[in-house]
PDB file of C-alpha atoms in Angstrom:
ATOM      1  CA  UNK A 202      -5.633   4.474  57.309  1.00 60.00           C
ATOM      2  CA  UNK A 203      -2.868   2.113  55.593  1.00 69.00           C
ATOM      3  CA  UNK A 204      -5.377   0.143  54.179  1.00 59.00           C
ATOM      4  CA  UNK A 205      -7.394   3.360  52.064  1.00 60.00           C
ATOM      5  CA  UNK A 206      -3.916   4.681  50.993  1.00 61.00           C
ATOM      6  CA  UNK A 207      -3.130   0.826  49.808  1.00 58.00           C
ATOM      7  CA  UNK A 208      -6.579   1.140  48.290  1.00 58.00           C
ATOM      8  CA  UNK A 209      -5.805   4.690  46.588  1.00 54.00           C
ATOM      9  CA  UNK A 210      -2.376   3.504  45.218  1.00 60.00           C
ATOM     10  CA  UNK A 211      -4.270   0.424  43.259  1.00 61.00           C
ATOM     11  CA  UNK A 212      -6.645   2.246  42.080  1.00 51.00           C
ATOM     12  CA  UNK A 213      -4.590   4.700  40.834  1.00 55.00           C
ATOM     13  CA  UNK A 214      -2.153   1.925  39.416  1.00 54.00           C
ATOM     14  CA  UNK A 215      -5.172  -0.199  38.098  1.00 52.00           C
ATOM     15  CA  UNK A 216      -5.939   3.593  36.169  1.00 55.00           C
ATOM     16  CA  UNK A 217      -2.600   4.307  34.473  1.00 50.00           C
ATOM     17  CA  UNK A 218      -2.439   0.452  33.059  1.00 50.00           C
ATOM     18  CA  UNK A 219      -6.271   0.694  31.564  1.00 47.00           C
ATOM     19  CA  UNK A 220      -5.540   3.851  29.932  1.00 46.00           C
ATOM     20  CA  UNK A 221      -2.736   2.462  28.170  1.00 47.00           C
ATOM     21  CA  UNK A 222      -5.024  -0.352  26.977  1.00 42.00           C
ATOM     22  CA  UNK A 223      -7.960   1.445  25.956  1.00 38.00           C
ATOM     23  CA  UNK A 224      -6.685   3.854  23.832  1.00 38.00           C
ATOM     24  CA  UNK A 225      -8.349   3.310  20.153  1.00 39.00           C
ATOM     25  CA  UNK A 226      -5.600   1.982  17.816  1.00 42.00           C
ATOM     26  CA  UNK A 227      -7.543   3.025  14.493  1.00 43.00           C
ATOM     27  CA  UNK A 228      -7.950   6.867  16.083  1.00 50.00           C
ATOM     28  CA  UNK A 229      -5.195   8.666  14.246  1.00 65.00           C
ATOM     29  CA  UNK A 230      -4.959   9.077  10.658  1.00 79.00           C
ATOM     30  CA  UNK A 231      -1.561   6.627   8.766  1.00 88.00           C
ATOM     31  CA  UNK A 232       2.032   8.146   9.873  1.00 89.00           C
ATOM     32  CA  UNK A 233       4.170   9.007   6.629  1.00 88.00           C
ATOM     33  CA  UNK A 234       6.757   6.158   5.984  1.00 89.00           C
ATOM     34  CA  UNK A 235       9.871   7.045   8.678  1.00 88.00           C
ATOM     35  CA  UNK A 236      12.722   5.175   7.511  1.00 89.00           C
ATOM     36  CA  UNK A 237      13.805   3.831   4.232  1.00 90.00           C
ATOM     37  CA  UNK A 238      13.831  -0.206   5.730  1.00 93.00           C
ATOM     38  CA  UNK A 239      10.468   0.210   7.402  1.00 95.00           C
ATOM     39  CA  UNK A 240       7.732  -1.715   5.898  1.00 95.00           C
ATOM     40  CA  UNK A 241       3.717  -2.005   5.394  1.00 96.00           C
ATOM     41  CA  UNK A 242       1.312  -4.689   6.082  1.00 97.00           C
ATOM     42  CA  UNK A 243      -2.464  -5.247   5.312  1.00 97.00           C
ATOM     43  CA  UNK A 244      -5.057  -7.047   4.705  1.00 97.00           C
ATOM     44  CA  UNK A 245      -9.064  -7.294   5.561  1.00 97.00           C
ATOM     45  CA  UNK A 246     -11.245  -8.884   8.283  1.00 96.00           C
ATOM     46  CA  UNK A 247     -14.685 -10.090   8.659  1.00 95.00           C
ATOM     47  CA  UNK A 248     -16.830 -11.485  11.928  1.00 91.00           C
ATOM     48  CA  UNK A 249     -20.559 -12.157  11.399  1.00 85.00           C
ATOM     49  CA  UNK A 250     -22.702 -10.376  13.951  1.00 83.00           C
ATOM     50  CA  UNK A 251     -19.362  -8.555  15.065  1.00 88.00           C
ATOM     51  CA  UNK A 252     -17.563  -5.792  13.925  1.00 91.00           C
ATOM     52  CA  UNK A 253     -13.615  -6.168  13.874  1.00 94.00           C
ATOM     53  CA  UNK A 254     -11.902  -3.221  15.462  1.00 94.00           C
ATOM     54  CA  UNK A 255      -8.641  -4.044  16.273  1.00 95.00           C
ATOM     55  CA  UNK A 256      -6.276  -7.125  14.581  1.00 95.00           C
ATOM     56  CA  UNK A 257      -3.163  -7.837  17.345  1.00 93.00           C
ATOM     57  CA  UNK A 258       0.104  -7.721  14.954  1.00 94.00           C
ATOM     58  CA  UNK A 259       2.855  -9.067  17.125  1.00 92.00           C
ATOM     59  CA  UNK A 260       6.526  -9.566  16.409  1.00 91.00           C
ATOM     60  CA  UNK A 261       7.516 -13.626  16.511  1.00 87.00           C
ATOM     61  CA  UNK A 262       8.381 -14.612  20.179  1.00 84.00           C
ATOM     62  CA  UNK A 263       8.962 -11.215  21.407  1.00 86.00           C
ATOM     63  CA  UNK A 264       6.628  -9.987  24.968  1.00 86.00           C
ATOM     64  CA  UNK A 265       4.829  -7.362  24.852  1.00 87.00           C
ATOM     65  CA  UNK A 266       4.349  -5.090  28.134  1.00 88.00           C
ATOM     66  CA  UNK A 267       2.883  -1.921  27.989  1.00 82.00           C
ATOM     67  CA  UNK A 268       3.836   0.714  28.643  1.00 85.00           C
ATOM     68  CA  UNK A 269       7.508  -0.192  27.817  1.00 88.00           C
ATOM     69  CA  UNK A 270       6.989  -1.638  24.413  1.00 89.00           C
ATOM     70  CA  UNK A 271       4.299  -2.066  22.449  1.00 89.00           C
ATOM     71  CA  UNK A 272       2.926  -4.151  19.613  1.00 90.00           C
ATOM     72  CA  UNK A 273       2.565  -2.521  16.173  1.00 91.00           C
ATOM     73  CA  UNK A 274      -0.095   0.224  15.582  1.00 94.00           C
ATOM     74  CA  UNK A 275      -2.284  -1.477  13.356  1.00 96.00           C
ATOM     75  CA  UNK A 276      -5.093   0.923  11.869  1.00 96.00           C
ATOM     76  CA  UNK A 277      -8.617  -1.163  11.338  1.00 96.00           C
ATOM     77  CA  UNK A 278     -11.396   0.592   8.862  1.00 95.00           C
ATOM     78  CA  UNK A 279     -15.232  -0.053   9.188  1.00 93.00           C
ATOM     79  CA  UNK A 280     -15.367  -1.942   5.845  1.00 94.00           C
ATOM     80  CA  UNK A 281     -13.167  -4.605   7.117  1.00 95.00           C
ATOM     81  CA  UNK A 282      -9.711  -3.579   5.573  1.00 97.00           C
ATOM     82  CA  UNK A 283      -6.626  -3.081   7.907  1.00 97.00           C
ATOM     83  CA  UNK A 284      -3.342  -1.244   8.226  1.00 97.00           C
ATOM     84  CA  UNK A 285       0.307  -1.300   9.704  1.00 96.00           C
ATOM     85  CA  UNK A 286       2.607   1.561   8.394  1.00 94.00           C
ATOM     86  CA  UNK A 287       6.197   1.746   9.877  1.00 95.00           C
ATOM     87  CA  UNK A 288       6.840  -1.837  10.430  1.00 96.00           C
ATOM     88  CA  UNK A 289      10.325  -2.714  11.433  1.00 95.00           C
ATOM     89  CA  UNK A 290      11.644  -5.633   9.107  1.00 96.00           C
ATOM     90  CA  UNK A 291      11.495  -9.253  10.994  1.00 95.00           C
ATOM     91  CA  UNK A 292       8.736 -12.275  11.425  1.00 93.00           C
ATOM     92  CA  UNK A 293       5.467 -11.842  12.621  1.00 93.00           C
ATOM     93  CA  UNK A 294       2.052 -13.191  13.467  1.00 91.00           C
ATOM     94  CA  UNK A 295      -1.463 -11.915  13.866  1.00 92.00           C
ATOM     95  CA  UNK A 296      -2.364 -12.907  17.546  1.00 89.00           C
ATOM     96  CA  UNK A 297      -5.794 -11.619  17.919  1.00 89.00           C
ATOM     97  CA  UNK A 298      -9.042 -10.051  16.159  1.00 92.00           C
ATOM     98  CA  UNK A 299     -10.866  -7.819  18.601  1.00 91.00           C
ATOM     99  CA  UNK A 300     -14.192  -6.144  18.994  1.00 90.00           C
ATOM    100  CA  UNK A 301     -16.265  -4.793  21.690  1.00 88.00           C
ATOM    101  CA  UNK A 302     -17.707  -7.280  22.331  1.00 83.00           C
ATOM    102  CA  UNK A 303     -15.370 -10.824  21.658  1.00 84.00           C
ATOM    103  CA  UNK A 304     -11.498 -11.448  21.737  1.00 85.00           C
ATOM    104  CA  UNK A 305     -10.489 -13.894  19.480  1.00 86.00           C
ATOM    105  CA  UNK A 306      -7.123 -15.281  20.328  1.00 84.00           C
ATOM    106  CA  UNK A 307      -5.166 -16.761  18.402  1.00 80.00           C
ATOM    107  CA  UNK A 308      -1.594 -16.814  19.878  1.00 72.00           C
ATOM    108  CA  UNK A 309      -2.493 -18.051  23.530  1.00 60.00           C
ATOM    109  CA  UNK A 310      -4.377 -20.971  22.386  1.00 54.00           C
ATOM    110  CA  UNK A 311      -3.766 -24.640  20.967  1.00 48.00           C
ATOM    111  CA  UNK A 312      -5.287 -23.582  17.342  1.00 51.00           C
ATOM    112  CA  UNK A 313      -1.704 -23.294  16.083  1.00 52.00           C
ATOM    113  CA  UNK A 314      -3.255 -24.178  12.704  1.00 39.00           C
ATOM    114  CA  UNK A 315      -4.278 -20.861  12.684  1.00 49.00           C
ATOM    115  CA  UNK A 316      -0.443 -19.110  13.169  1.00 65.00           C
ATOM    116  CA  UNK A 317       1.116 -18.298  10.295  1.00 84.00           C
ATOM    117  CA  UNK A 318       4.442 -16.400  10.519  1.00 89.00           C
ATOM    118  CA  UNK A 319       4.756 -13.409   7.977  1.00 93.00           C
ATOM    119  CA  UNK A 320       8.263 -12.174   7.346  1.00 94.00           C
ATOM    120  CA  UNK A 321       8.220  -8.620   6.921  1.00 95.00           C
ATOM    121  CA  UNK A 322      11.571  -7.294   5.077  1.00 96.00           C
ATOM    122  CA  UNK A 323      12.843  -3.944   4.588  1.00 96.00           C
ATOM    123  CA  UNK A 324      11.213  -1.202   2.597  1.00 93.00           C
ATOM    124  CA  UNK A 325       8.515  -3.311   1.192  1.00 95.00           C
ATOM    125  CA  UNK A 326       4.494  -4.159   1.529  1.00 95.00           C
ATOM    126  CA  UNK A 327       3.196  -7.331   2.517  1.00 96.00           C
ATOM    127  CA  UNK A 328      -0.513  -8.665   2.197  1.00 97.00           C
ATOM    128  CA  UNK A 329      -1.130 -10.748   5.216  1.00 96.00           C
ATOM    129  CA  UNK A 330      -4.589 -11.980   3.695  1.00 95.00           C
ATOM    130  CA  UNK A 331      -8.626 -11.570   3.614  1.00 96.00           C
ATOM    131  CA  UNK A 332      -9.847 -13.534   6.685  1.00 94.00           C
ATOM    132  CA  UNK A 333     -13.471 -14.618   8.255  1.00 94.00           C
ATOM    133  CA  UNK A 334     -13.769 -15.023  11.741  1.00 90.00           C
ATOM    134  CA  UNK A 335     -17.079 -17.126  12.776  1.00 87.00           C
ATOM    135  CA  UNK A 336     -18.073 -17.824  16.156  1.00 80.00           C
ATOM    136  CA  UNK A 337     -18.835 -21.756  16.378  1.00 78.00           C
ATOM    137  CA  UNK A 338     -19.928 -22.256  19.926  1.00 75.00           C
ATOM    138  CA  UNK A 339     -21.884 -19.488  21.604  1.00 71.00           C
ATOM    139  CA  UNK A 340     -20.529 -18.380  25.202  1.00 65.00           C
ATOM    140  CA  UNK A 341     -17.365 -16.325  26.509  1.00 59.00           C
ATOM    141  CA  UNK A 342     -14.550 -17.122  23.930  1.00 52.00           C
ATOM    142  CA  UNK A 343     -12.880 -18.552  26.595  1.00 54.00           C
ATOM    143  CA  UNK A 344     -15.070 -21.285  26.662  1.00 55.00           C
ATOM    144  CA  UNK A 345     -16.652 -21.001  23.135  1.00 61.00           C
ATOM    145  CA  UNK A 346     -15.110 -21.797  20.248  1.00 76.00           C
ATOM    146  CA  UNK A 347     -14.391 -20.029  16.600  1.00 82.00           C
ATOM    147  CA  UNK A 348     -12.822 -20.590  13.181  1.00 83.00           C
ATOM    148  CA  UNK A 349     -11.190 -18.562  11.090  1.00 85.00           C
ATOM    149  CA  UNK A 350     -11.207 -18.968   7.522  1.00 87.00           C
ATOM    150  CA  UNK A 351      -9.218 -17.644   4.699  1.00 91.00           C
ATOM    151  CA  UNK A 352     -11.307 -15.699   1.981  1.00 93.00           C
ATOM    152  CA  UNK A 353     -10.401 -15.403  -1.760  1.00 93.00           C
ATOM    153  CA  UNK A 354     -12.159 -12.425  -1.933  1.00 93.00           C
ATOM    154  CA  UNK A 355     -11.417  -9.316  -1.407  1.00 94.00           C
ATOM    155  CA  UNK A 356      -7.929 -10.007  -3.021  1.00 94.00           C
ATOM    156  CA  UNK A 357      -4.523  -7.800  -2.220  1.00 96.00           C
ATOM    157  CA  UNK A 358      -5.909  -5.708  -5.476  1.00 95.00           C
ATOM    158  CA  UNK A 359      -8.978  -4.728  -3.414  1.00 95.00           C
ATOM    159  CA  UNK A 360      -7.521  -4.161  -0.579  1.00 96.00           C
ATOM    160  CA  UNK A 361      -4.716  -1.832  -2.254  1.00 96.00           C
ATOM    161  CA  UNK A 362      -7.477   0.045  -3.971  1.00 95.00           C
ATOM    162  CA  UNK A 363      -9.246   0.943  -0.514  1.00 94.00           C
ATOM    163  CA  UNK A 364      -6.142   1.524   1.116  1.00 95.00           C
ATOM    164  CA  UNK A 365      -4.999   4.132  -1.123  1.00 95.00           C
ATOM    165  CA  UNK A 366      -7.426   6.814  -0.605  1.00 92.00           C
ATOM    166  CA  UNK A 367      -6.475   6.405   3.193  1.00 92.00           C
ATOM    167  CA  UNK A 368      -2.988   6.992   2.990  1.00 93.00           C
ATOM    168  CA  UNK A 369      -3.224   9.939   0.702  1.00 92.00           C
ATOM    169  CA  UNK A 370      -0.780  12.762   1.023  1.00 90.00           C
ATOM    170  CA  UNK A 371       1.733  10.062   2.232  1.00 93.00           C
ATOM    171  CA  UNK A 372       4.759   8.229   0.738  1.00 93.00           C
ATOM    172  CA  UNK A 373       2.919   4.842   0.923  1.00 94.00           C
ATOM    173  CA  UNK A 374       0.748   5.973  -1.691  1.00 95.00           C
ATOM    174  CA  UNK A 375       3.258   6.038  -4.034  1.00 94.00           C
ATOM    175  CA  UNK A 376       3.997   2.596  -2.721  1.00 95.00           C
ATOM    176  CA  UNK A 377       0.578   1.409  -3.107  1.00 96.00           C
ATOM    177  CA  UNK A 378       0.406   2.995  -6.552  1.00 95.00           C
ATOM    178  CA  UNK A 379       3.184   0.977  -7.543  1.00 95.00           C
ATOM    179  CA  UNK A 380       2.461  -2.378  -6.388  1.00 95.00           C
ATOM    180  CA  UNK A 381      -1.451  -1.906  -8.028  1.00 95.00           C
ATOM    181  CA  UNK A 382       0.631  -1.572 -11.349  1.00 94.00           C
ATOM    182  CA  UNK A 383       2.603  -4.457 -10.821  1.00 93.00           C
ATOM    183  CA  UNK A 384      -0.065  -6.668  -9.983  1.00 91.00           C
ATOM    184  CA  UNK A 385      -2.004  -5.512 -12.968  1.00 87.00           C
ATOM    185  CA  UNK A 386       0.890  -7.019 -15.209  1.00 73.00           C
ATOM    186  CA  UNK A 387       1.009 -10.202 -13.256  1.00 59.00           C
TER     187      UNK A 387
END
């Protein structure tokens, strides 16, 4: 009898923690901007053979465990570009491209190479980059390897330009319209 209730109360623990995993982070639609210091970050992503759905935005040395705290909400669009409205002002990293079916980690392996430490400060946008990710060595990622590469193209211009249809009827569309001008003078 102990042993099915010890059974029950795992499964039922091993439930709540996969639901708070699971849940989609590109399902909801961009949150107007909610403070005045908050910032915006994006960029775009590429896998051959795999479609990028989530990119792992993590503040610098902090741990993340969910459900108490969470990384940043980081909204990922089928052509490759990506989001993160809301972003309080500090340094972070892009740990991880996901899709269904890979996990490519960057933060928990010995590619340091590949970390690059973005300091976000208040109240303004920052382009983290265009990236490809390219499996190198077939076979669980674990034991495979990948690169990732840095693109020239599609620049911060393109990505703005995509980006601002999505966050229409918000306040970073103003933002967005803004820094298009400015880099059309630069």
């Amino acid at each position: 009898m102990r042993l099915r209730y010890a059974q029950a109360t795992i499964l039922i623990l091993v439930s709540l923690v996969a639901s708070c995993t699971v849940v989609s982070r590109s399902s909801a639609p961009p949150s107007d901007i909610s403070a005045n210091d908050m910032g915006f970050v994006y960029g775009y992503v590429e896998a051959e053979n795999d479609a990028i759905d989530r990119v792992d935005l993590v503040e610098y040395g902090r741990v993340y465990i969910p459900p108490f705290n969470k990384p940043a909400r980081v909204l990922v669009y089928n052509n490759g570009y990506f989001m993160a409205e809301n972003i309080k002002p500090g340094k972070y990293v892009i740990s991880g491209f996901r899709s269904a079916r890979n996990h490519y980690n960057l933060a928990r392996s010995k590619r340091d190479a590949y970390q690059k430490i973005y300091r976000i400060m208040p109240g303004e946008m920052e382009y983290l980059g265009a990236f490809n990710v390219r499996v190198t060595k077939q076979g669980d990622l674990r034991y495979g390897r990948f690169s990732i590469t840095e693109l020239q193209r599609p620049g911060e211009r393109d990505a703005l330009k995509e980006l601002y249809h999505a966050t229409e009827g918000t306040a970073w569309q103003d933002k967005i319209a803004r820094r298009l001008r400015q880099l059309r003078q630069l």
